[in-house]
Amino acid sequence: MTITDIQNKLYERLQGSGWGGKLKMFLLSKDFENILHTLYNDSQEGKRFTPVIKDLFRAFEECSYDKLKVVVIGQDPYPQAGVADGISFSCSHTQKEQPSLRHIFNEIERTVYGPKFPPEDDDLERDQYNPDLTRWANQGVLMLNTAMTCEVGNIGSHIDLWKPFTTYLLDYLASYNTGLLYVFLGKKSQVWHKMIPTNNYKFFATHPAAAAYNGGKWNSGDLFNQINKVLEKQYGEKIIW
């Protein structure tokens, strides 16, 4: 399969969620071709990357463009092989939560639901501790990283590689979508906030992995409640975390 074939297949996978036309200019561009060439050349040299190609844009496949409300930006995918699934912090392939996701769940339990987490609601047909975050994406939460891939065992290795894509995406959203809620988790993501105009909402928090240096506790600044307060005011609904 050629690089062009991969570009076209990834583009086609985004048609159903409405992102195909929005990202087409980048996906079929020389910039994306260069990213794919780099990933291919690295693999030829024995360097593995994660997630696999077919999962690169799964966050967009699961979060319909028409439902988009929240954009969460972390750093880069889990560096272990076979864990990252294309939705940031999600662990659907292993069904075993990684430390960062565990800290997120603990913070949601502490600030949103309290001791009754998961909520006792017969209408909720989902496990609130499920490490597959597709359920958040389906509600309009675009779960991203500043880099869409990472070399296995080498955290932060592809941050620069994906800068053209992150720039394209945030520029597009800033131009055509107002009133979105942007969540910047950690310093790597927070450098991008200046691209977002003031007709949107911005939330800042440390990366959940920072809990390792704070006695295992991640203090999000009541992030999940604050997001829902704005969503209820803007859309009359909130995210079921």
mmCIF file of N, CA and C in Angstrom, residues 12-119:
data_model
loop_
_atom_site.group_PDB
_atom_site.id
_atom_site.type_symbol
_atom_site.label_atom_id
_atom_site.label_comp_id
_atom_site.label_asym_id
_atom_site.label_seq_id
_atom_site.Cartn_x
_atom_site.Cartn_y
_atom_site.Cartn_z
ATOM 1 N N GLU A 12 -11.302 8.656 3.864
ATOM 2 C CA GLU A 12 -12.595 7.996 3.705
ATOM 3 C C GLU A 12 -13.175 7.593 5.058
ATOM 4 N N ARG A 13 -12.325 7.199 5.996
ATOM 5 C CA ARG A 13 -12.806 6.781 7.313
ATOM 6 C C ARG A 13 -13.478 7.925 8.072
ATOM 7 N N LEU A 14 -13.172 9.153 7.691
ATOM 8 C CA LEU A 14 -13.718 10.314 8.389
ATOM 9 C C LEU A 14 -14.978 10.869 7.742
ATOM 10 N N GLN A 15 -15.418 10.270 6.689
ATOM 11 C CA GLN A 15 -16.599 10.763 5.988
ATOM 12 C C GLN A 15 -17.852 10.639 6.849
ATOM 13 N N GLY A 16 -18.007 9.506 7.517
ATOM 14 C CA GLY A 16 -19.216 9.260 8.285
ATOM 15 C C GLY A 16 -19.431 10.213 9.446
ATOM 16 N N SER A 17 -18.364 10.684 10.051
ATOM 17 C CA SER A 17 -18.479 11.575 11.209
ATOM 18 C C SER A 17 -18.526 13.048 10.817
ATOM 19 N N GLY A 18 -18.401 13.330 9.533
ATOM 20 C CA GLY A 18 -18.462 14.718 9.081
ATOM 21 C C GLY A 18 -17.139 15.454 9.091
ATOM 22 N N TRP A 19 -16.064 14.765 9.486
ATOM 23 C CA TRP A 19 -14.757 15.414 9.554
ATOM 24 C C TRP A 19 -13.978 15.313 8.237
ATOM 25 N N GLY A 20 -14.409 14.435 7.352
ATOM 26 C CA GLY A 20 -13.664 14.233 6.112
ATOM 27 C C GLY A 20 -13.445 15.523 5.346
ATOM 28 N N GLY A 21 -14.529 16.239 5.097
ATOM 29 C CA GLY A 21 -14.418 17.485 4.344
ATOM 30 C C GLY A 21 -13.658 18.557 5.086
ATOM 31 N N LYS A 22 -13.731 18.535 6.421
ATOM 32 C CA LYS A 22 -13.057 19.557 7.226
ATOM 33 C C LYS A 22 -11.540 19.360 7.227
ATOM 34 N N LEU A 23 -11.113 18.107 7.220
ATOM 35 C CA LEU A 23 -9.681 17.808 7.306
ATOM 36 C C LEU A 23 -9.067 17.417 5.967
ATOM 37 N N LYS A 24 -9.866 17.424 4.916
ATOM 38 C CA LYS A 24 -9.414 16.936 3.610
ATOM 39 C C LYS A 24 -8.150 17.643 3.133
ATOM 40 N N MET A 25 -8.121 18.959 3.242
ATOM 41 C CA MET A 25 -6.984 19.714 2.721
ATOM 42 C C MET A 25 -5.680 19.272 3.373
ATOM 43 N N PHE A 26 -5.762 18.929 4.667
ATOM 44 C CA PHE A 26 -4.536 18.476 5.328
ATOM 45 C C PHE A 26 -4.248 17.019 5.016
ATOM 46 N N LEU A 27 -5.258 16.174 5.091
ATOM 47 C CA LEU A 27 -5.042 14.742 4.914
ATOM 48 C C LEU A 27 -4.469 14.396 3.549
ATOM 49 N N LEU A 28 -4.796 15.194 2.552
ATOM 50 C CA LEU A 28 -4.299 14.936 1.206
ATOM 51 C C LEU A 28 -3.144 15.861 0.837
ATOM 52 N N SER A 29 -2.559 16.501 1.850
ATOM 53 C CA SER A 29 -1.507 17.487 1.620
ATOM 54 C C SER A 29 -0.117 16.865 1.673
ATOM 55 N N LYS A 30 0.855 17.653 1.221
ATOM 56 C CA LYS A 30 2.260 17.259 1.307
ATOM 57 C C LYS A 30 2.700 17.156 2.762
ATOM 58 N N ASP A 31 2.161 18.018 3.636
ATOM 59 C CA ASP A 31 2.537 17.984 5.054
ATOM 60 C C ASP A 31 2.188 16.636 5.671
ATOM 61 N N PHE A 32 0.992 16.130 5.372
ATOM 62 C CA PHE A 32 0.615 14.841 5.934
ATOM 63 C C PHE A 32 1.390 13.711 5.270
ATOM 64 N N GLU A 33 1.659 13.860 4.011
ATOM 65 C CA GLU A 33 2.483 12.874 3.318
ATOM 66 C C GLU A 33 3.849 12.769 3.990
ATOM 67 N N ASN A 34 4.402 13.904 4.386
ATOM 68 C CA ASN A 34 5.704 13.914 5.055
ATOM 69 C C ASN A 34 5.637 13.203 6.413
ATOM 70 N N ILE A 35 4.529 13.405 7.145
ATOM 71 C CA ILE A 35 4.359 12.724 8.431
ATOM 72 C C ILE A 35 4.345 11.214 8.220
ATOM 73 N N LEU A 36 3.580 10.764 7.245
ATOM 74 C CA LEU A 36 3.476 9.327 6.986
ATOM 75 C C LEU A 36 4.802 8.747 6.513
ATOM 76 N N HIS A 37 5.532 9.502 5.719
ATOM 77 C CA HIS A 37 6.854 9.049 5.274
ATOM 78 C C HIS A 37 7.786 8.887 6.471
ATOM 79 N N THR A 38 7.736 9.835 7.388
ATOM 80 C CA THR A 38 8.585 9.752 8.586
ATOM 81 C C THR A 38 8.245 8.518 9.410
ATOM 82 N N LEU A 39 6.957 8.274 9.600
ATOM 83 C CA LEU A 39 6.536 7.092 10.360
ATOM 84 C C LEU A 39 6.982 5.810 9.658
ATOM 85 N N TYR A 40 6.866 5.793 8.345
ATOM 86 C CA TYR A 40 7.284 4.605 7.582
ATOM 87 C C TYR A 40 8.792 4.401 7.679
ATOM 88 N N ASN A 41 9.548 5.466 7.493
ATOM 89 C CA ASN A 41 11.012 5.351 7.540
ATOM 90 C C ASN A 41 11.486 4.915 8.928
ATOM 91 N N ASP A 42 10.842 5.463 9.971
ATOM 92 C CA ASP A 42 11.207 5.061 11.324
ATOM 93 C C ASP A 42 10.941 3.575 11.545
ATOM 94 N N SER A 43 9.804 3.110 11.023
ATOM 95 C CA SER A 43 9.472 1.689 11.198
ATOM 96 C C SER A 43 10.460 0.798 10.459
ATOM 97 N N GLN A 44 10.961 1.271 9.319
ATOM 98 C CA GLN A 44 11.959 0.517 8.576
ATOM 99 C C GLN A 44 13.275 0.422 9.329
ATOM 100 N N GLU A 45 13.503 1.387 10.215
ATOM 101 C CA GLU A 45 14.719 1.392 11.034
ATOM 102 C C GLU A 45 14.511 0.673 12.370
ATOM 103 N N GLY A 46 13.357 0.027 12.506
ATOM 104 C CA GLY A 46 13.094 -0.736 13.716
ATOM 105 C C GLY A 46 12.425 0.040 14.839
ATOM 106 N N LYS A 47 12.053 1.290 14.560
ATOM 107 C CA LYS A 47 11.355 2.092 15.567
ATOM 108 C C LYS A 47 9.850 1.881 15.418
ATOM 109 N N ARG A 48 9.204 1.483 16.487
ATOM 110 C CA ARG A 48 7.754 1.297 16.442
ATOM 111 C C ARG A 48 7.050 2.546 16.966
ATOM 112 N N PHE A 49 5.849 2.775 16.485
ATOM 113 C CA PHE A 49 5.073 3.907 16.979
ATOM 114 C C PHE A 49 3.684 3.435 17.363
ATOM 115 N N THR A 50 3.003 4.253 18.126
ATOM 116 C CA THR A 50 1.660 3.942 18.608
ATOM 117 C C THR A 50 0.803 5.197 18.546
ATOM 118 N N PRO A 51 -0.501 5.126 18.249
ATOM 119 C CA PRO A 51 -1.271 3.926 17.918
ATOM 120 C C PRO A 51 -1.008 3.473 16.487
ATOM 121 N N VAL A 52 -1.656 2.396 16.086
ATOM 122 C CA VAL A 52 -1.509 1.897 14.721
ATOM 123 C C VAL A 52 -2.187 2.865 13.760
ATOM 124 N N ILE A 53 -1.798 2.790 12.494
ATOM 125 C CA ILE A 53 -2.262 3.740 11.484
ATOM 126 C C ILE A 53 -3.788 3.855 11.433
ATOM 127 N N LYS A 54 -4.474 2.729 11.488
ATOM 128 C CA LYS A 54 -5.935 2.782 11.334
ATOM 129 C C LYS A 54 -6.616 3.535 12.466
ATOM 130 N N ASP A 55 -5.933 3.680 13.609
ATOM 131 C CA ASP A 55 -6.513 4.390 14.747
ATOM 132 C C ASP A 55 -6.072 5.846 14.846
ATOM 133 N N LEU A 56 -5.316 6.330 13.892
ATOM 134 C CA LEU A 56 -4.753 7.676 13.997
ATOM 135 C C LEU A 56 -5.802 8.741 14.300
ATOM 136 N N PHE A 57 -6.925 8.654 13.599
ATOM 137 C CA PHE A 57 -7.941 9.700 13.724
ATOM 138 C C PHE A 57 -9.245 9.159 14.310
ATOM 139 N N ARG A 58 -9.112 8.145 15.162
ATOM 140 C CA ARG A 58 -10.303 7.554 15.757
ATOM 141 C C ARG A 58 -11.066 8.567 16.612
ATOM 142 N N ALA A 59 -10.365 9.498 17.223
ATOM 143 C CA ALA A 59 -11.039 10.536 18.010
ATOM 144 C C ALA A 59 -12.052 11.288 17.157
ATOM 145 N N PHE A 60 -11.696 11.525 15.899
ATOM 146 C CA PHE A 60 -12.590 12.231 14.978
ATOM 147 C C PHE A 60 -13.697 11.308 14.457
ATOM 148 N N GLU A 61 -13.388 10.040 14.312
ATOM 149 C CA GLU A 61 -14.400 9.091 13.852
ATOM 150 C C GLU A 61 -15.519 8.944 14.873
ATOM 151 N N GLU A 62 -15.181 8.996 16.151
ATOM 152 C CA GLU A 62 -16.163 8.767 17.206
ATOM 153 C C GLU A 62 -16.848 10.043 17.681
ATOM 154 N N CYS A 63 -16.261 11.195 17.405
ATOM 155 C CA CYS A 63 -16.852 12.473 17.806
ATOM 156 C C CYS A 63 -17.377 13.175 16.563
ATOM 157 N N SER A 64 -18.652 13.081 16.332
ATOM 158 C CA SER A 64 -19.249 13.703 15.152
ATOM 159 C C SER A 64 -18.994 15.207 15.145
ATOM 160 N N TYR A 65 -18.645 15.729 13.989
ATOM 161 C CA TYR A 65 -18.387 17.167 13.872
ATOM 162 C C TYR A 65 -19.612 17.974 14.287
ATOM 163 N N ASP A 66 -20.782 17.504 13.961
ATOM 164 C CA ASP A 66 -22.010 18.229 14.276
ATOM 165 C C ASP A 66 -22.299 18.265 15.774
ATOM 166 N N LYS A 67 -21.719 17.343 16.541
ATOM 167 C CA LYS A 67 -21.950 17.299 17.981
ATOM 168 C C LYS A 67 -20.827 17.953 18.778
ATOM 169 N N LEU A 68 -19.789 18.415 18.102
ATOM 170 C CA LEU A 68 -18.598 18.910 18.783
ATOM 171 C C LEU A 68 -18.913 20.058 19.745
ATOM 172 N N LYS A 69 -18.511 19.880 20.993
ATOM 173 C CA LYS A 69 -18.704 20.904 22.019
ATOM 174 C C LYS A 69 -17.418 21.182 22.790
ATOM 175 N N VAL A 70 -16.658 20.113 23.045
ATOM 176 C CA VAL A 70 -15.473 20.214 23.908
ATOM 177 C C VAL A 70 -14.265 19.639 23.179
ATOM 178 N N VAL A 71 -13.140 20.339 23.265
ATOM 179 C CA VAL A 71 -11.883 19.855 22.697
ATOM 180 C C VAL A 71 -10.886 19.704 23.838
ATOM 181 N N VAL A 72 -10.522 18.470 24.131
ATOM 182 C CA VAL A 72 -9.554 18.190 25.196
ATOM 183 C C VAL A 72 -8.209 17.882 24.547
ATOM 184 N N ILE A 73 -7.167 18.570 24.965
ATOM 185 C CA ILE A 73 -5.846 18.387 24.376
ATOM 186 C C ILE A 73 -4.845 17.995 25.462
ATOM 187 N N GLY A 74 -4.272 16.808 25.310
ATOM 188 C CA GLY A 74 -3.244 16.344 26.220
ATOM 189 C C GLY A 74 -1.873 16.478 25.602
ATOM 190 N N GLN A 75 -0.994 15.524 25.834
ATOM 191 C CA GLN A 75 0.371 15.609 25.307
ATOM 192 C C GLN A 75 0.572 14.682 24.112
ATOM 193 N N ASP A 76 0.760 13.394 24.368
ATOM 194 C CA ASP A 76 0.886 12.431 23.274
ATOM 195 C C ASP A 76 0.361 11.084 23.748
ATOM 196 N N PRO A 77 0.187 10.125 22.852
ATOM 197 C CA PRO A 77 -0.419 8.846 23.231
ATOM 198 C C PRO A 77 0.421 8.078 24.248
ATOM 199 N N TYR A 78 -0.228 7.102 24.884
ATOM 200 C CA TYR A 78 0.509 6.219 25.780
ATOM 201 C C TYR A 78 1.682 5.616 25.021
ATOM 202 N N PRO A 79 2.881 5.608 25.610
ATOM 203 C CA PRO A 79 4.070 5.158 24.883
ATOM 204 C C PRO A 79 4.248 3.650 24.815
ATOM 205 N N GLN A 80 3.396 2.899 25.501
ATOM 206 C CA GLN A 80 3.512 1.441 25.453
ATOM 207 C C GLN A 80 2.811 0.913 24.195
ATOM 208 N N ALA A 81 3.375 -0.098 23.604
ATOM 209 C CA ALA A 81 2.766 -0.696 22.415
ATOM 210 C C ALA A 81 1.430 -1.331 22.775
ATOM 211 N N GLY A 82 0.442 -1.133 21.908
ATOM 212 C CA GLY A 82 -0.838 -1.810 22.059
ATOM 213 C C GLY A 82 -1.791 -1.213 23.068
ATOM 214 N N VAL A 83 -1.494 -0.012 23.581
ATOM 215 C CA VAL A 83 -2.375 0.608 24.572
ATOM 216 C C VAL A 83 -3.199 1.730 23.954
ATOM 217 N N ALA A 84 -2.556 2.704 23.316
ATOM 218 C CA ALA A 84 -3.260 3.843 22.734
ATOM 219 C C ALA A 84 -4.233 3.383 21.650
ATOM 220 N N ASP A 85 -5.422 3.991 21.646
ATOM 221 C CA ASP A 85 -6.445 3.595 20.670
ATOM 222 C C ASP A 85 -6.923 4.738 19.784
ATOM 223 N N GLY A 86 -6.226 5.878 19.823
ATOM 224 C CA GLY A 86 -6.591 7.000 18.971
ATOM 225 C C GLY A 86 -7.464 8.039 19.639
ATOM 226 N N ILE A 87 -7.995 7.730 20.821
ATOM 227 C CA ILE A 87 -8.739 8.689 21.639
ATOM 228 C C ILE A 87 -7.880 8.949 22.872
ATOM 229 N N SER A 88 -7.490 10.185 23.089
ATOM 230 C CA SER A 88 -6.532 10.449 24.158
ATOM 231 C C SER A 88 -7.040 9.942 25.505
ATOM 232 N N PHE A 89 -6.151 9.336 26.248
ATOM 233 C CA PHE A 89 -6.369 8.759 27.578
ATOM 234 C C PHE A 89 -7.179 7.467 27.560
ATOM 235 N N SER A 90 -7.793 7.128 26.441
ATOM 236 C CA SER A 90 -8.610 5.921 26.355
ATOM 237 C C SER A 90 -7.739 4.672 26.253
ATOM 238 N N CYS A 91 -8.251 3.570 26.781
ATOM 239 C CA CYS A 91 -7.500 2.309 26.799
ATOM 240 C C CYS A 91 -8.382 1.149 26.346
ATOM 241 N N SER A 92 -9.068 1.291 25.244
ATOM 242 C CA SER A 92 -10.026 0.257 24.830
ATOM 243 C C SER A 92 -9.345 -1.042 24.425
ATOM 244 N N HIS A 93 -8.122 -0.984 23.942
ATOM 245 C CA HIS A 93 -7.451 -2.192 23.471
ATOM 246 C C HIS A 93 -7.089 -3.131 24.613
ATOM 247 N N THR A 94 -6.728 -2.573 25.743
ATOM 248 C CA THR A 94 -6.318 -3.392 26.878
ATOM 249 C C THR A 94 -7.420 -3.551 27.918
ATOM 250 N N GLN A 95 -8.401 -2.612 27.896
ATOM 251 C CA GLN A 95 -9.468 -2.574 28.907
ATOM 252 C C GLN A 95 -8.896 -2.484 30.324
ATOM 253 N N LYS A 96 -7.689 -1.962 30.408
ATOM 254 C CA LYS A 96 -7.059 -1.745 31.703
ATOM 255 C C LYS A 96 -6.585 -0.304 31.757
ATOM 256 N N GLU A 97 -7.127 0.458 32.697
ATOM 257 C CA GLU A 97 -6.811 1.877 32.755
ATOM 258 C C GLU A 97 -5.347 2.114 33.093
ATOM 259 N N GLN A 98 -4.765 3.062 32.388
ATOM 260 C CA GLN A 98 -3.409 3.505 32.674
ATOM 261 C C GLN A 98 -3.444 4.526 33.813
ATOM 262 N N PRO A 99 -2.300 4.815 34.449
ATOM 263 C CA PRO A 99 -2.302 5.736 35.591
ATOM 264 C C PRO A 99 -2.978 7.085 35.319
ATOM 265 N N SER A 100 -2.719 7.691 34.141
ATOM 266 C CA SER A 100 -3.331 8.996 33.855
ATOM 267 C C SER A 100 -4.850 8.908 33.860
ATOM 268 N N LEU A 101 -5.393 7.858 33.271
ATOM 269 C CA LEU A 101 -6.843 7.699 33.237
ATOM 270 C C LEU A 101 -7.384 7.391 34.638
ATOM 271 N N ARG A 102 -6.638 6.629 35.405
ATOM 272 C CA ARG A 102 -7.064 6.349 36.774
ATOM 273 C C ARG A 102 -7.174 7.643 37.583
ATOM 274 N N HIS A 103 -6.205 8.545 37.395
ATOM 275 C CA HIS A 103 -6.252 9.825 38.097
ATOM 276 C C HIS A 103 -7.458 10.650 37.638
ATOM 277 N N ILE A 104 -7.793 10.583 36.355
ATOM 278 C CA ILE A 104 -8.967 11.290 35.842
ATOM 279 C C ILE A 104 -10.234 10.737 36.489
ATOM 280 N N PHE A 105 -10.370 9.411 36.503
ATOM 281 C CA PHE A 105 -11.540 8.794 37.114
ATOM 282 C C PHE A 105 -11.639 9.145 38.602
ATOM 283 N N ASN A 106 -10.511 9.128 39.291
ATOM 284 C CA ASN A 106 -10.521 9.474 40.715
ATOM 285 C C ASN A 106 -10.995 10.912 40.932
ATOM 286 N N GLU A 107 -10.574 11.806 40.041
ATOM 287 C CA GLU A 107 -10.976 13.208 40.165
ATOM 288 C C GLU A 107 -12.458 13.377 39.866
ATOM 289 N N ILE A 108 -12.969 12.645 38.892
ATOM 290 C CA ILE A 108 -14.401 12.700 38.597
ATOM 291 C C ILE A 108 -15.202 12.168 39.782
ATOM 292 N N GLU A 109 -14.722 11.081 40.364
ATOM 293 C CA GLU A 109 -15.401 10.518 41.536
ATOM 294 C C GLU A 109 -15.398 11.514 42.688
ATOM 295 N N ARG A 110 -14.270 12.168 42.890
ATOM 296 C CA ARG A 110 -14.128 13.094 44.021
ATOM 297 C C ARG A 110 -14.966 14.352 43.846
ATOM 298 N N THR A 111 -15.009 14.901 42.619
ATOM 299 C CA THR A 111 -15.615 16.215 42.422
ATOM 300 C C THR A 111 -17.024 16.181 41.845
ATOM 301 N N VAL A 112 -17.348 15.164 41.057
ATOM 302 C CA VAL A 112 -18.628 15.161 40.351
ATOM 303 C C VAL A 112 -19.658 14.266 41.026
ATOM 304 N N TYR A 113 -19.296 13.006 41.243
ATOM 305 C CA TYR A 113 -20.282 12.034 41.692
ATOM 306 C C TYR A 113 -20.173 11.639 43.162
ATOM 307 N N GLY A 114 -19.022 11.840 43.749
ATOM 308 C CA GLY A 114 -18.859 11.472 45.138
ATOM 309 C C GLY A 114 -18.897 9.968 45.340
ATOM 310 N N PRO A 115 -19.298 9.516 46.533
ATOM 311 C CA PRO A 115 -19.233 8.090 46.855
ATOM 312 C C PRO A 115 -20.198 7.225 46.042
ATOM 313 N N LYS A 116 -21.151 7.838 45.337
ATOM 314 C CA LYS A 116 -22.105 7.056 44.541
ATOM 315 C C LYS A 116 -21.630 6.854 43.104
ATOM 316 N N PHE A 117 -20.359 7.036 42.867
ATOM 317 C CA PHE A 117 -19.792 6.826 41.524
ATOM 318 C C PHE A 117 -19.556 5.344 41.306
ATOM 319 N N PRO A 118 -20.070 4.722 40.228
ATOM 320 C CA PRO A 118 -20.864 5.305 39.153
ATOM 321 C C PRO A 118 -22.263 5.729 39.627
ATOM 322 N N PRO A 119 -22.897 6.654 38.930
ATOM 323 C CA PRO A 119 -24.229 7.118 39.316
ATOM 324 C C PRO A 119 -25.234 5.973 39.291
#
